[in-house]
JSON list of C-alpha atoms and ligand atoms in Angstrom, two decimals:
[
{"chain": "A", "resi": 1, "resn": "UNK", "atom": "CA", "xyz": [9.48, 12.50, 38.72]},
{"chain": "A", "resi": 2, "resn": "UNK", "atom": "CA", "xyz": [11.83, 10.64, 40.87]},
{"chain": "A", "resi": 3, "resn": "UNK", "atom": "CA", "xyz": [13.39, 7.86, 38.49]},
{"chain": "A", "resi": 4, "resn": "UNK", "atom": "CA", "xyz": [13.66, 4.34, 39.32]},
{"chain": "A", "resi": 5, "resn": "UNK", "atom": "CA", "xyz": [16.93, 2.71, 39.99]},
{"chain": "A", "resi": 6, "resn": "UNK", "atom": "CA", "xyz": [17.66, -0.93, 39.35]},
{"chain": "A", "resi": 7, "resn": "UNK", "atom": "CA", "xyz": [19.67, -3.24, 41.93]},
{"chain": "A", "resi": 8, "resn": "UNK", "atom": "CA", "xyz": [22.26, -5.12, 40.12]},
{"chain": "A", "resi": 9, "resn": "UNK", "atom": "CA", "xyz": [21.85, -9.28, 40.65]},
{"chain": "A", "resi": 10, "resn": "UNK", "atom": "CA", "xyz": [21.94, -11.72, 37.83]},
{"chain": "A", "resi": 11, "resn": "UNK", "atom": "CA", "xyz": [21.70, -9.10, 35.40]},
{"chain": "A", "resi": 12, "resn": "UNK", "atom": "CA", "xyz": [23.44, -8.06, 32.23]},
{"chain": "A", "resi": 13, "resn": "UNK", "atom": "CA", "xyz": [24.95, -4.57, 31.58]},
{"chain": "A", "resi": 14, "resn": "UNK", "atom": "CA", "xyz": [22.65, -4.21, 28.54]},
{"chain": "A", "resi": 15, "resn": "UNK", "atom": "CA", "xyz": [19.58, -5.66, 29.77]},
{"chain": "A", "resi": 16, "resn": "UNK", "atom": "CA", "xyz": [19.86, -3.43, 33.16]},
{"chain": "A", "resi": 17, "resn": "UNK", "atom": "CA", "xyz": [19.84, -0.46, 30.80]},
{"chain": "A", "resi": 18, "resn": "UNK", "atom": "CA", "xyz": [17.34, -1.61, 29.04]},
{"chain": "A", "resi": 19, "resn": "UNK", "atom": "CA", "xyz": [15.55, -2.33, 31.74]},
{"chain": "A", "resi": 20, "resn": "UNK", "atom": "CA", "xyz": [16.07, 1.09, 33.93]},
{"chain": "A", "resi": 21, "resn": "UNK", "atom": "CA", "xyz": [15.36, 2.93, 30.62]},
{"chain": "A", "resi": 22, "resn": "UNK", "atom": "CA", "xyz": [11.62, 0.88, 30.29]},
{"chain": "A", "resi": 23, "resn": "UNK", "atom": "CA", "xyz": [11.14, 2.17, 33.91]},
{"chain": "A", "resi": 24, "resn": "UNK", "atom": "CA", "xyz": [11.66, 5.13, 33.60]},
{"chain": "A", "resi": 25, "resn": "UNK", "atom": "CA", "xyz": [10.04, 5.81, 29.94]},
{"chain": "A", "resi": 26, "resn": "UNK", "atom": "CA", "xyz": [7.08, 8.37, 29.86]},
{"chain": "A", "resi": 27, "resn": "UNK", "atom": "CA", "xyz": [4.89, 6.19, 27.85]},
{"chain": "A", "resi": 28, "resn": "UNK", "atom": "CA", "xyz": [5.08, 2.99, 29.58]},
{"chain": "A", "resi": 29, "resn": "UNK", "atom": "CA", "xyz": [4.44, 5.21, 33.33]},
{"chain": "A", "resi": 30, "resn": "UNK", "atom": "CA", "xyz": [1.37, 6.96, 31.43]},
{"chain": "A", "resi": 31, "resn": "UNK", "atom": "CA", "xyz": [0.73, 3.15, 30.09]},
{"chain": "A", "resi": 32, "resn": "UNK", "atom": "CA", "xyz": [0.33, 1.49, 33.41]},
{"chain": "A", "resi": 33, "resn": "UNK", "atom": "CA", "xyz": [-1.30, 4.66, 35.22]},
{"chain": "A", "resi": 34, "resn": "UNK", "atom": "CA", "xyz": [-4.16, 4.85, 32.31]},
{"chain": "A", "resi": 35, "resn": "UNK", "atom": "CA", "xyz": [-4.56, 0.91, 32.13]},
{"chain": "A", "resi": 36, "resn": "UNK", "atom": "CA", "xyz": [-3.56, 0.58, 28.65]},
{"chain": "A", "resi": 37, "resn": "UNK", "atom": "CA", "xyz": [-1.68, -2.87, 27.68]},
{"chain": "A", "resi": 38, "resn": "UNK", "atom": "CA", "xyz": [1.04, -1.18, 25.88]},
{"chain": "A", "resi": 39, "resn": "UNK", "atom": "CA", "xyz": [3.22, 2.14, 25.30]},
{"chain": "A", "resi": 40, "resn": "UNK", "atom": "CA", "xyz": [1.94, 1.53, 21.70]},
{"chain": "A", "resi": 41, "resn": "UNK", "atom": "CA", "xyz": [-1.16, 2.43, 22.72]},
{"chain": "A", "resi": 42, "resn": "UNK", "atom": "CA", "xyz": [0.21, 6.08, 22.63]},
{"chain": "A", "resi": 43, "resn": "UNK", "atom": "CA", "xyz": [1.17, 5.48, 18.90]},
{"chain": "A", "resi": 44, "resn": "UNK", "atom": "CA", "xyz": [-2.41, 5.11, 17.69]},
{"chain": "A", "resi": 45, "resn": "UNK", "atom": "CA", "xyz": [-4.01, 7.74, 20.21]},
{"chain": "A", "resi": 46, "resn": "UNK", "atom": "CA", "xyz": [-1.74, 10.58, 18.54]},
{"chain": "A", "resi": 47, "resn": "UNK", "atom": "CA", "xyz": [-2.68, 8.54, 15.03]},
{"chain": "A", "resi": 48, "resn": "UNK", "atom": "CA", "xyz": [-6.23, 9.01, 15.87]},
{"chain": "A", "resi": 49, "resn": "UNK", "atom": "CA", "xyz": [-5.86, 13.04, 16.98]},
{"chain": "A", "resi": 50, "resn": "UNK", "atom": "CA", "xyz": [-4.42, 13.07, 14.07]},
{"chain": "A", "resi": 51, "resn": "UNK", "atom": "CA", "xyz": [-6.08, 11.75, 11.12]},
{"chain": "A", "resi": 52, "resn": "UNK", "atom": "CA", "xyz": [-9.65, 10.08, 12.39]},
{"chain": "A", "resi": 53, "resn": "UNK", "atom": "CA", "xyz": [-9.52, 7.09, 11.02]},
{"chain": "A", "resi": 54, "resn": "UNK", "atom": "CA", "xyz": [-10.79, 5.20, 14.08]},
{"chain": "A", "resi": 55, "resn": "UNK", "atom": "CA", "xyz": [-13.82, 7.45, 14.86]},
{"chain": "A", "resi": 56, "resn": "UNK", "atom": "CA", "xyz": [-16.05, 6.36, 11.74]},
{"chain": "A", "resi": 57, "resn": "UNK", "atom": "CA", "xyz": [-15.02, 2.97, 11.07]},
{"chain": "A", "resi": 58, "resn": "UNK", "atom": "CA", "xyz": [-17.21, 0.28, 11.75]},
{"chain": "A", "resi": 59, "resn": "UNK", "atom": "CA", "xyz": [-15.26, -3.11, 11.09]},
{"chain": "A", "resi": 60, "resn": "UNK", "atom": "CA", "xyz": [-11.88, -2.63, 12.68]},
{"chain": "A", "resi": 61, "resn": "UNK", "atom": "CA", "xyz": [-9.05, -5.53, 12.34]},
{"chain": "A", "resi": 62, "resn": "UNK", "atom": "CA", "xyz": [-6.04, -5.12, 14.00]},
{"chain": "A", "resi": 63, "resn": "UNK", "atom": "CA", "xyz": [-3.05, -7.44, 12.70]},
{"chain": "A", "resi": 64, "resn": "UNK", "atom": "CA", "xyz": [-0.69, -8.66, 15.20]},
{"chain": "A", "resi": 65, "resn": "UNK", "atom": "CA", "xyz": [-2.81, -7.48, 17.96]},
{"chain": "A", "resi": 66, "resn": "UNK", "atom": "CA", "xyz": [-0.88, -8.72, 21.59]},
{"chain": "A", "resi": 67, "resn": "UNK", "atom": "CA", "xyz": [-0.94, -7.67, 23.88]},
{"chain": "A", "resi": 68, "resn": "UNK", "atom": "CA", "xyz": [-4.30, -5.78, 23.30]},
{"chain": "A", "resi": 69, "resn": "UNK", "atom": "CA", "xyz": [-2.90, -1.88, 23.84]},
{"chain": "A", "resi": 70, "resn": "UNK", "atom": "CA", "xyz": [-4.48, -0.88, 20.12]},
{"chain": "A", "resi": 71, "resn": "UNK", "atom": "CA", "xyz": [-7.49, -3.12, 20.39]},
{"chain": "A", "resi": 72, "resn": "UNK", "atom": "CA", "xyz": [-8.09, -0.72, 23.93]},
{"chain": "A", "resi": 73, "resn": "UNK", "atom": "CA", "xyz": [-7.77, 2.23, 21.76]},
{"chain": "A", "resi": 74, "resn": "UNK", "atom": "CA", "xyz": [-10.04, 0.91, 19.10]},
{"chain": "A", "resi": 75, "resn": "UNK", "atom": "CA", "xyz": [-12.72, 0.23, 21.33]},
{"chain": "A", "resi": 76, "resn": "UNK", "atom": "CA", "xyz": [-12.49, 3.65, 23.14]},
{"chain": "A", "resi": 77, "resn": "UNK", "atom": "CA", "xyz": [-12.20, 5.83, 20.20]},
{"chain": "A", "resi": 78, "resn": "UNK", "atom": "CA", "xyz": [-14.08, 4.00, 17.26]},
{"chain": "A", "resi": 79, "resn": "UNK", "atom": "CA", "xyz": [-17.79, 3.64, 17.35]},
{"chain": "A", "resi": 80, "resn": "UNK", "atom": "CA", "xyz": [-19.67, 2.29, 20.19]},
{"chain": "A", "resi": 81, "resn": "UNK", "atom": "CA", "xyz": [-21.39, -0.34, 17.40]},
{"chain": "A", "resi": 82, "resn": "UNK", "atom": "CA", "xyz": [-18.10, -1.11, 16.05]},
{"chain": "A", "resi": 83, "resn": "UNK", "atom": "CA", "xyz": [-17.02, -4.83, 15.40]},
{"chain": "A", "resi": 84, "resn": "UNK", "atom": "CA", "xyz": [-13.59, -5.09, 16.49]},
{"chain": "A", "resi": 85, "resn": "UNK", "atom": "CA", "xyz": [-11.41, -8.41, 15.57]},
{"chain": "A", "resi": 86, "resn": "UNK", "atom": "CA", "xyz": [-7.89, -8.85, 16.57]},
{"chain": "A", "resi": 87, "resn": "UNK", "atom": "CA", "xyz": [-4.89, -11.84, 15.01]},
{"chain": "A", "resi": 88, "resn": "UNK", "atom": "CA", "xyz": [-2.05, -12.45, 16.62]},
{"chain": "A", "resi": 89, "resn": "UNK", "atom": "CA", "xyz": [0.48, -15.60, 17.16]},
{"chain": "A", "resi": 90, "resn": "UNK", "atom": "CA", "xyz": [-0.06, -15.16, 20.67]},
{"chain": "A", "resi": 91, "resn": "UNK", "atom": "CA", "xyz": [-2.83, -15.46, 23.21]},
{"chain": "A", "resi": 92, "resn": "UNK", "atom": "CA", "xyz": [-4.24, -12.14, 24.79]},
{"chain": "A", "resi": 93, "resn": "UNK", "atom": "CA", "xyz": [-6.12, -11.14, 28.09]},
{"chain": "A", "resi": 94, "resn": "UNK", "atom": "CA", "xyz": [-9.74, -10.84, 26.97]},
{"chain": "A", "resi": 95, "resn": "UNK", "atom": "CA", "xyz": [-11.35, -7.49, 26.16]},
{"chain": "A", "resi": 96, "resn": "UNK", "atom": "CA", "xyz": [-14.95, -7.15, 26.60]},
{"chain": "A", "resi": 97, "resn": "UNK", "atom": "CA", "xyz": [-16.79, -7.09, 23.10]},
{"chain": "A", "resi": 98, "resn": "UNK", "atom": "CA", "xyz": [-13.59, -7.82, 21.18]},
{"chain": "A", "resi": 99, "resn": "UNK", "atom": "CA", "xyz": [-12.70, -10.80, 19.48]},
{"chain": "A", "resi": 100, "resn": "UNK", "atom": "CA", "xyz": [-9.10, -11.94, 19.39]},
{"chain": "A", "resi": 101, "resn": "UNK", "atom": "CA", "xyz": [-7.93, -14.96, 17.06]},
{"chain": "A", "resi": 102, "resn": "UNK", "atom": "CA", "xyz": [-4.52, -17.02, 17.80]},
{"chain": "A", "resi": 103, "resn": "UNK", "atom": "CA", "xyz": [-3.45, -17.29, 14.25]},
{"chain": "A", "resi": 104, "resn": "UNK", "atom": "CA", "xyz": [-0.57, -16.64, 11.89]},
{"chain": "A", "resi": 105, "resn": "UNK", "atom": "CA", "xyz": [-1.30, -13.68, 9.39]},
{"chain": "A", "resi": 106, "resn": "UNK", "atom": "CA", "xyz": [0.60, -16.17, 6.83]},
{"chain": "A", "resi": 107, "resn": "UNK", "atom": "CA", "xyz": [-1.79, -19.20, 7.22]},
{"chain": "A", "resi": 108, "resn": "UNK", "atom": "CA", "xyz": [-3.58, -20.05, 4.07]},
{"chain": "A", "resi": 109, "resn": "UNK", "atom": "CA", "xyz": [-7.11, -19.77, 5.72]},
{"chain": "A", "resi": 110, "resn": "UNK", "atom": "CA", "xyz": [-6.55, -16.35, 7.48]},
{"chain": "A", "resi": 111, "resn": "UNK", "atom": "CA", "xyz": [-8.74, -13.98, 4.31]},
{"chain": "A", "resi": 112, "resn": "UNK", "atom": "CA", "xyz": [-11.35, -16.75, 5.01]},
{"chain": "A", "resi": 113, "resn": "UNK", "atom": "CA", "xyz": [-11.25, -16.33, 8.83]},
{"chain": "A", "resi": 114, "resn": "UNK", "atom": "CA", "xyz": [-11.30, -12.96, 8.53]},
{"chain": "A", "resi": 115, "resn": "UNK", "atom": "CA", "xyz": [-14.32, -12.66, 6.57]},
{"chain": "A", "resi": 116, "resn": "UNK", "atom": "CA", "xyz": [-16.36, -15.17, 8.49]},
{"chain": "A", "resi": 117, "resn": "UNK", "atom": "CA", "xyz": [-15.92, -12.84, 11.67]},
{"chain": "A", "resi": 118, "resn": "UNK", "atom": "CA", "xyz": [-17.46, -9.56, 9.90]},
{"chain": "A", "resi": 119, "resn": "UNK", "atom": "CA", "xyz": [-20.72, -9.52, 8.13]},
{"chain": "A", "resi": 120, "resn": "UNK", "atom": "CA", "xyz": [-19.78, -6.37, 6.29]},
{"chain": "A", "resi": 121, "resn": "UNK", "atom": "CA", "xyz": [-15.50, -5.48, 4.81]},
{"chain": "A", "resi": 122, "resn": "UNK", "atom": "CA", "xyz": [-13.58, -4.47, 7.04]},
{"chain": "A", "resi": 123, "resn": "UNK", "atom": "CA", "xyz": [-13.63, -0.52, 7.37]},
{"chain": "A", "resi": 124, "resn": "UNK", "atom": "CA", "xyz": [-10.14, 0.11, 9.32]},
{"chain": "A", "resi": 125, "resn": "UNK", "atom": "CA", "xyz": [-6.91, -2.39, 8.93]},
{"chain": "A", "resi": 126, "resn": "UNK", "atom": "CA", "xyz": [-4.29, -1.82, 11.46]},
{"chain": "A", "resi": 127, "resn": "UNK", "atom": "CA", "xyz": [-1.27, -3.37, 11.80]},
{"chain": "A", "resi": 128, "resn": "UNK", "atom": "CA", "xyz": [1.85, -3.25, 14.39]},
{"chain": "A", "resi": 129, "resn": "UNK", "atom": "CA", "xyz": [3.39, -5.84, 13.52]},
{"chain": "A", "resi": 130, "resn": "UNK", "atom": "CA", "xyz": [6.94, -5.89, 13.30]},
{"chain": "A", "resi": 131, "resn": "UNK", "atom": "CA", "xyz": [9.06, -9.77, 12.27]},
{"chain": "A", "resi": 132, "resn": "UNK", "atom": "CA", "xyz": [10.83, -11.27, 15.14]},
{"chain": "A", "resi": 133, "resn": "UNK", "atom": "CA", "xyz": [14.67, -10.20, 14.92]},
{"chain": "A", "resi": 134, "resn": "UNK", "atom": "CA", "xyz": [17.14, -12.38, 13.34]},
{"chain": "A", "resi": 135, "resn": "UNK", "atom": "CA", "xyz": [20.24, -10.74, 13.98]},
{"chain": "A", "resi": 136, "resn": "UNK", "atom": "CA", "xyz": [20.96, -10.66, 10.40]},
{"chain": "A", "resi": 137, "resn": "UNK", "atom": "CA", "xyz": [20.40, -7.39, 8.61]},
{"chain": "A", "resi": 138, "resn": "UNK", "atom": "CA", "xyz": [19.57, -8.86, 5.19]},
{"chain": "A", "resi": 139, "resn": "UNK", "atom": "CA", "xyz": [17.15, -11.76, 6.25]},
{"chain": "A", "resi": 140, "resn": "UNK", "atom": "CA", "xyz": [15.48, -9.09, 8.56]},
{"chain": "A", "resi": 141, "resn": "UNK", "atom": "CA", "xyz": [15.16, -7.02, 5.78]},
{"chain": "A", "resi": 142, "resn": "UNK", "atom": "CA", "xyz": [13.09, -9.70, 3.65]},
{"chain": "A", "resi": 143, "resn": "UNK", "atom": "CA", "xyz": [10.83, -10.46, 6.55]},
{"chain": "A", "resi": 144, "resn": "UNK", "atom": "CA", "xyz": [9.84, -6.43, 6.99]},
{"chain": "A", "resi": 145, "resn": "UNK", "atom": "CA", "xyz": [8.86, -6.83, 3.05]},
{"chain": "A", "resi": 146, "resn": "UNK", "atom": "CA", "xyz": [7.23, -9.73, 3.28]},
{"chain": "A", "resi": 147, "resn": "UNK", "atom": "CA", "xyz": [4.83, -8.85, 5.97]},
{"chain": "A", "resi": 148, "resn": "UNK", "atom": "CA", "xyz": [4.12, -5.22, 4.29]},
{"chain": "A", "resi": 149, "resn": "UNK", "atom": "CA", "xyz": [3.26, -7.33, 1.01]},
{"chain": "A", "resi": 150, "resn": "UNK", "atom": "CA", "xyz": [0.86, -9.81, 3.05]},
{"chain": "A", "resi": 151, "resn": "UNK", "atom": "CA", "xyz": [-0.47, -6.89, 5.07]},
{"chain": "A", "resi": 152, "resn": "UNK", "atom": "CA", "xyz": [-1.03, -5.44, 1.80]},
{"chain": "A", "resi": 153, "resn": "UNK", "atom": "CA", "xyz": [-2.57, -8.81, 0.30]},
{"chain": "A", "resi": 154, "resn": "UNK", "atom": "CA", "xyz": [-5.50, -8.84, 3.14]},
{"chain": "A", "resi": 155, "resn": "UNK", "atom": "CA", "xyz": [-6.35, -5.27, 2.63]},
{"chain": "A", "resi": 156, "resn": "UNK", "atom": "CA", "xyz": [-6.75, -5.99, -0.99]},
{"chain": "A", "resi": 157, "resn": "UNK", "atom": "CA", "xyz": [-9.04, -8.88, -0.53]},
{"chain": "A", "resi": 158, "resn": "UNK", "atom": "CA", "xyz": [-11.08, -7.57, 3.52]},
{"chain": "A", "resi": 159, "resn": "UNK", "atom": "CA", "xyz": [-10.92, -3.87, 3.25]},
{"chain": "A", "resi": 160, "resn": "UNK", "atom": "CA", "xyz": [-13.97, -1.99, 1.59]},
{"chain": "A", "resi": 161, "resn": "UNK", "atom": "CA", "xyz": [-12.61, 0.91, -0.89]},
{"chain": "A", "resi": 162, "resn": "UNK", "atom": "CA", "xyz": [-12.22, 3.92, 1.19]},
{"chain": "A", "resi": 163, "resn": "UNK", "atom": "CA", "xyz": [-11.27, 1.81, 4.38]},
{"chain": "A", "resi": 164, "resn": "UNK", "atom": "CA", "xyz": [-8.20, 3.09, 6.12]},
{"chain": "A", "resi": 165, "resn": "UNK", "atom": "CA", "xyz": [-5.58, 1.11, 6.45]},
{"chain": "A", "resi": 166, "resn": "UNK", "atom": "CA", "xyz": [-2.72, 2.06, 9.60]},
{"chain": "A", "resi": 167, "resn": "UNK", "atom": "CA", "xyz": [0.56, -0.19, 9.04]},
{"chain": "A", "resi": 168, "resn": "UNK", "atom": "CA", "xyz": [3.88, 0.06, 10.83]},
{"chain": "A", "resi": 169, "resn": "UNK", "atom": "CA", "xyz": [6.66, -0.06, 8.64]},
{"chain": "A", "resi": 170, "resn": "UNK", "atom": "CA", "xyz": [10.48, 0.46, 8.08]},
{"chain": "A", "resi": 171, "resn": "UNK", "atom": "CA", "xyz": [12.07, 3.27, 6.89]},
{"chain": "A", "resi": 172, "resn": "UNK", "atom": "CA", "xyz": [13.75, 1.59, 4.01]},
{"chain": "A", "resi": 173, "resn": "UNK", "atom": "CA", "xyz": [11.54, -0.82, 4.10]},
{"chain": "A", "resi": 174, "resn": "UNK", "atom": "CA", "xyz": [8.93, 0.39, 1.59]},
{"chain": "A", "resi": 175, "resn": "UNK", "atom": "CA", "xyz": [11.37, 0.23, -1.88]},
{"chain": "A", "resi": 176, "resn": "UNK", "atom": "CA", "xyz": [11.03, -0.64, -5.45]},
{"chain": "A", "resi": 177, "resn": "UNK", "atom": "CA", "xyz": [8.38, -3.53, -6.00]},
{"chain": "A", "resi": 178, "resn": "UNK", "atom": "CA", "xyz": [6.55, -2.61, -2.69]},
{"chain": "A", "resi": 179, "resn": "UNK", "atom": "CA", "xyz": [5.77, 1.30, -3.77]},
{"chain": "A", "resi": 180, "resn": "UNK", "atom": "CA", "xyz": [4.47, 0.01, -6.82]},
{"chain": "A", "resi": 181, "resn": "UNK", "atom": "CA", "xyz": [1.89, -2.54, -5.06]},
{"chain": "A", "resi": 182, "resn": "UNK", "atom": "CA", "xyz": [0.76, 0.06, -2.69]},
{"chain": "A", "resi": 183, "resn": "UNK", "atom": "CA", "xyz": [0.40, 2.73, -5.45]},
{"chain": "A", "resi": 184, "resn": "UNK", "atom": "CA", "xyz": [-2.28, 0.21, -6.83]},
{"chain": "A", "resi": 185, "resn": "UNK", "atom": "CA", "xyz": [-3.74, -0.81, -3.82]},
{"chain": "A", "resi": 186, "resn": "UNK", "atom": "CA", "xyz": [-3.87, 2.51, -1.79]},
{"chain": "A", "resi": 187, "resn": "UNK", "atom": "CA", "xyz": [-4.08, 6.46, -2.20]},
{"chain": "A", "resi": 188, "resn": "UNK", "atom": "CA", "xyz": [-3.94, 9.42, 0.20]},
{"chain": "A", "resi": 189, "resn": "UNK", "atom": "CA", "xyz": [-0.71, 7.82, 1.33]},
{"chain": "A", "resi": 190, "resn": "UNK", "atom": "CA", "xyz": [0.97, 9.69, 4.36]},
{"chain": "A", "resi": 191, "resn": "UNK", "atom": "CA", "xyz": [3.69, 8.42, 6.82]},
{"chain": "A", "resi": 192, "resn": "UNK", "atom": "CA", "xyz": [4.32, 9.47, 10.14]},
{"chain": "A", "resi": 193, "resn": "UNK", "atom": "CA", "xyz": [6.08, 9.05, 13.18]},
{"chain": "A", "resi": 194, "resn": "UNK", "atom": "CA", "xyz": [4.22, 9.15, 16.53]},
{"chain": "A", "resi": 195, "resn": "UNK", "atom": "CA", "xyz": [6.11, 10.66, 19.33]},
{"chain": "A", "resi": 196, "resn": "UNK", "atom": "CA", "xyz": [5.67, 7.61, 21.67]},
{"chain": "A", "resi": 197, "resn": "UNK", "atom": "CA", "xyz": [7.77, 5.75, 18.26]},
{"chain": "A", "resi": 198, "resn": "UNK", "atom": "CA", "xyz": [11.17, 5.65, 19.67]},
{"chain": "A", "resi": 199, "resn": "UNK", "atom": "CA", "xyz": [13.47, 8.43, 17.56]},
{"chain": "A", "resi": 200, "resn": "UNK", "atom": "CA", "xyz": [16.23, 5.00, 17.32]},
{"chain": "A", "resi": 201, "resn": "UNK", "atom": "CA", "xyz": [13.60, 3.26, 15.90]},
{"chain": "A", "resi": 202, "resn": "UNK", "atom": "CA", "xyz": [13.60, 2.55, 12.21]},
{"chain": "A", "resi": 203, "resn": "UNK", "atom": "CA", "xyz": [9.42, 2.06, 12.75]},
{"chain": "A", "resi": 204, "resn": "UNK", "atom": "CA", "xyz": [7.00, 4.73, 11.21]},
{"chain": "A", "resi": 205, "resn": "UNK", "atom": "CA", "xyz": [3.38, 4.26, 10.25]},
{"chain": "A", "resi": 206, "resn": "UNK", "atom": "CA", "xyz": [2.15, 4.55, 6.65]},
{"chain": "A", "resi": 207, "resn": "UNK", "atom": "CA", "xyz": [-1.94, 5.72, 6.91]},
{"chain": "A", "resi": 208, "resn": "UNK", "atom": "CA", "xyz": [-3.95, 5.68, 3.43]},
{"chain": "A", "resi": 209, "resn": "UNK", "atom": "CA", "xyz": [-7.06, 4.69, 1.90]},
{"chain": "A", "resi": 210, "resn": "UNK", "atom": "CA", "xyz": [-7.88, 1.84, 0.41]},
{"chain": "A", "resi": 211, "resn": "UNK", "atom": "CA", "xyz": [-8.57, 2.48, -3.60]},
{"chain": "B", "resi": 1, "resn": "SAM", "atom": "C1", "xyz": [4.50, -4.53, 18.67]},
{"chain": "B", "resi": 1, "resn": "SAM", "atom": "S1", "xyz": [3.47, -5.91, 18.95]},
{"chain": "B", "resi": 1, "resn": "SAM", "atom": "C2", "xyz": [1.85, -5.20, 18.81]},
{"chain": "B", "resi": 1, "resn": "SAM", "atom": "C3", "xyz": [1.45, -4.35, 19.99]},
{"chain": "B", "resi": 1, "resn": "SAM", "atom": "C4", "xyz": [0.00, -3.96, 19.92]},
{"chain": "B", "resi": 1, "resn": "SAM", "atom": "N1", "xyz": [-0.25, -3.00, 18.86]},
{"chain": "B", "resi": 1, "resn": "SAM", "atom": "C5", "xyz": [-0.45, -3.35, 21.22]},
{"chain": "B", "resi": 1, "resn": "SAM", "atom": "O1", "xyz": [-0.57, -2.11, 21.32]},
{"chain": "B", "resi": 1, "resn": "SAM", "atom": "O2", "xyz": [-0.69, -4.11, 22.18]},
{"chain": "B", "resi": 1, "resn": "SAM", "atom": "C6", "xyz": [3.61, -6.81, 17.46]},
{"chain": "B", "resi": 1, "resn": "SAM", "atom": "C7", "xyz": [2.86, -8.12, 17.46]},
{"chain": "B", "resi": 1, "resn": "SAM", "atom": "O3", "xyz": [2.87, -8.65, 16.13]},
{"chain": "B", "resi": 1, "resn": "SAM", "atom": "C8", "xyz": [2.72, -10.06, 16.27]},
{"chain": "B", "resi": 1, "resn": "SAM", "atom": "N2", "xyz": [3.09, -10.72, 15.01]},
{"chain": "B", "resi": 1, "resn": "SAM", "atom": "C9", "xyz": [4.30, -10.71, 14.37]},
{"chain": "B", "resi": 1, "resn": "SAM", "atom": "N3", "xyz": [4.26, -11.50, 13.27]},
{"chain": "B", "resi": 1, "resn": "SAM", "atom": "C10", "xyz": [3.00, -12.02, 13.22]},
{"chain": "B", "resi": 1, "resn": "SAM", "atom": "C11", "xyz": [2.35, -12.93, 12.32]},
{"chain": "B", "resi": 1, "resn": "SAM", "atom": "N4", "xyz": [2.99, -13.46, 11.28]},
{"chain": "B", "resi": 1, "resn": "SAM", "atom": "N5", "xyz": [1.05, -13.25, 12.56]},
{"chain": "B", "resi": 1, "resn": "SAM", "atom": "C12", "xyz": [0.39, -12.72, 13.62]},
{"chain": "B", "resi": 1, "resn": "SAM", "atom": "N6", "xyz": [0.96, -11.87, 14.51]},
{"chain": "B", "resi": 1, "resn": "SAM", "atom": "C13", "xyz": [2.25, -11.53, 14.31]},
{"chain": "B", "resi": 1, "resn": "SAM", "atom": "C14", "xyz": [3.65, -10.41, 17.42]},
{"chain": "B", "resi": 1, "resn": "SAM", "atom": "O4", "xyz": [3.31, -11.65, 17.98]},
{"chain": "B", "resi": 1, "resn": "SAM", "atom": "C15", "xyz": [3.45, -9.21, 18.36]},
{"chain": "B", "resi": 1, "resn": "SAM", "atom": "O5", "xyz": [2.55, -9.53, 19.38]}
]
């Protein structure tokens, strides 16, 4: 495939090769020839191959949702009948038979929100969310916990037992306290790193069940 070369104008070194190397990256090509909103798309699709959690479940929620690449996925693969709710801080492009929410994952009201949009608990949690970066390694650190912990929180109190839950986290991330909560919360728990998951990424996925 014939790669794509930038022309130089108001343009930093970094961001150029940033830039060229976006281009030029399998998944976000295969992305914008398939019409999926994301390259992360590709994360859940070899997920999905993977362990079927999408092709059963019946109330999906997908936390941190924008721009709607996994909420694409959910609605392709999961059940045609499937309720599918996505949160995120930002505004997304609407999908057809999918409800997205504008919301902060840390508001007070957001179990309560959740729960009025499905009738039933939620069968399938996902979750891509990664903390905005603050250039400091330690207070980056604490944010990576503390949205594992509230991920964690809303599974305890939306998803059913048995529902799936499919969370990006850190390697290094998941220490000490954190093992412990998810050891109560959650069994059958397997990590993995998709192949569209960048190898100088720190990001893997954790998928497990819901106790
Ligand atoms: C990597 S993107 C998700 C991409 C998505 N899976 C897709 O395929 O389109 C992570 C998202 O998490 C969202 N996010 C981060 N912290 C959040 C929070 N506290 N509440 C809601 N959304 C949050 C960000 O706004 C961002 O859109």
């Amino acid at each position: 495939m014939k790669k794509i070369k930038l022309k130089k104008k108001n343009i930093s070194a970094k961001s150029s090769r940033w830039l060229q190397r976006h281009l030029n990256d399998e998944f976000v090509i295969k992305s914008k020839v398939e019409g999926y909103r994301s390259r992360s798309s590709y994360k859940l699709i070899e997920m999905e191959k993977k362990f079927n959690f999408l092709k059963n479940s019946h109330n999906i929620l997908d936390l941190g949702c924008a721009p709607g690449g996994w909420l694409q996925v959910a609605k392709k693969f999961g059940p045609k009948s499937s309720k599918i709710v996505g949160i995120d801080l930002l505004k997304i492009e609407k999908i057809d038979d999918v409800v997205s929410i504008e919301k902060d994952i840390f508001d007070e009201d957001i179990k309560e929100i959740i729960q009025k949009n499905f009738t039933n608990k939620v069968g399938l949690l996902m979750s891509d969310m990664s903390p905005n970066s603050s250039g400091n390694k330690k207070i980056d650190h604490l944010r990576i916990i503390s949205l594992i912990e509230r991920v964690l929180e809303i599974a305890k109190e939306v998803l059913k037992p048995n529902g799936f839950l499919v969370s990006k986290i850190f390697q290094g991330g998941a220490q000490g306290d954190l093992i412990e909560k998810m050891k109560i919360e959650l069994r059958d728990i397997k990590y993995f790193k998709p192949k569209a998951s960048r190898k100088q990424s720190p990001e893997t996925y954790l998928i497990a069940k819901k106790n």
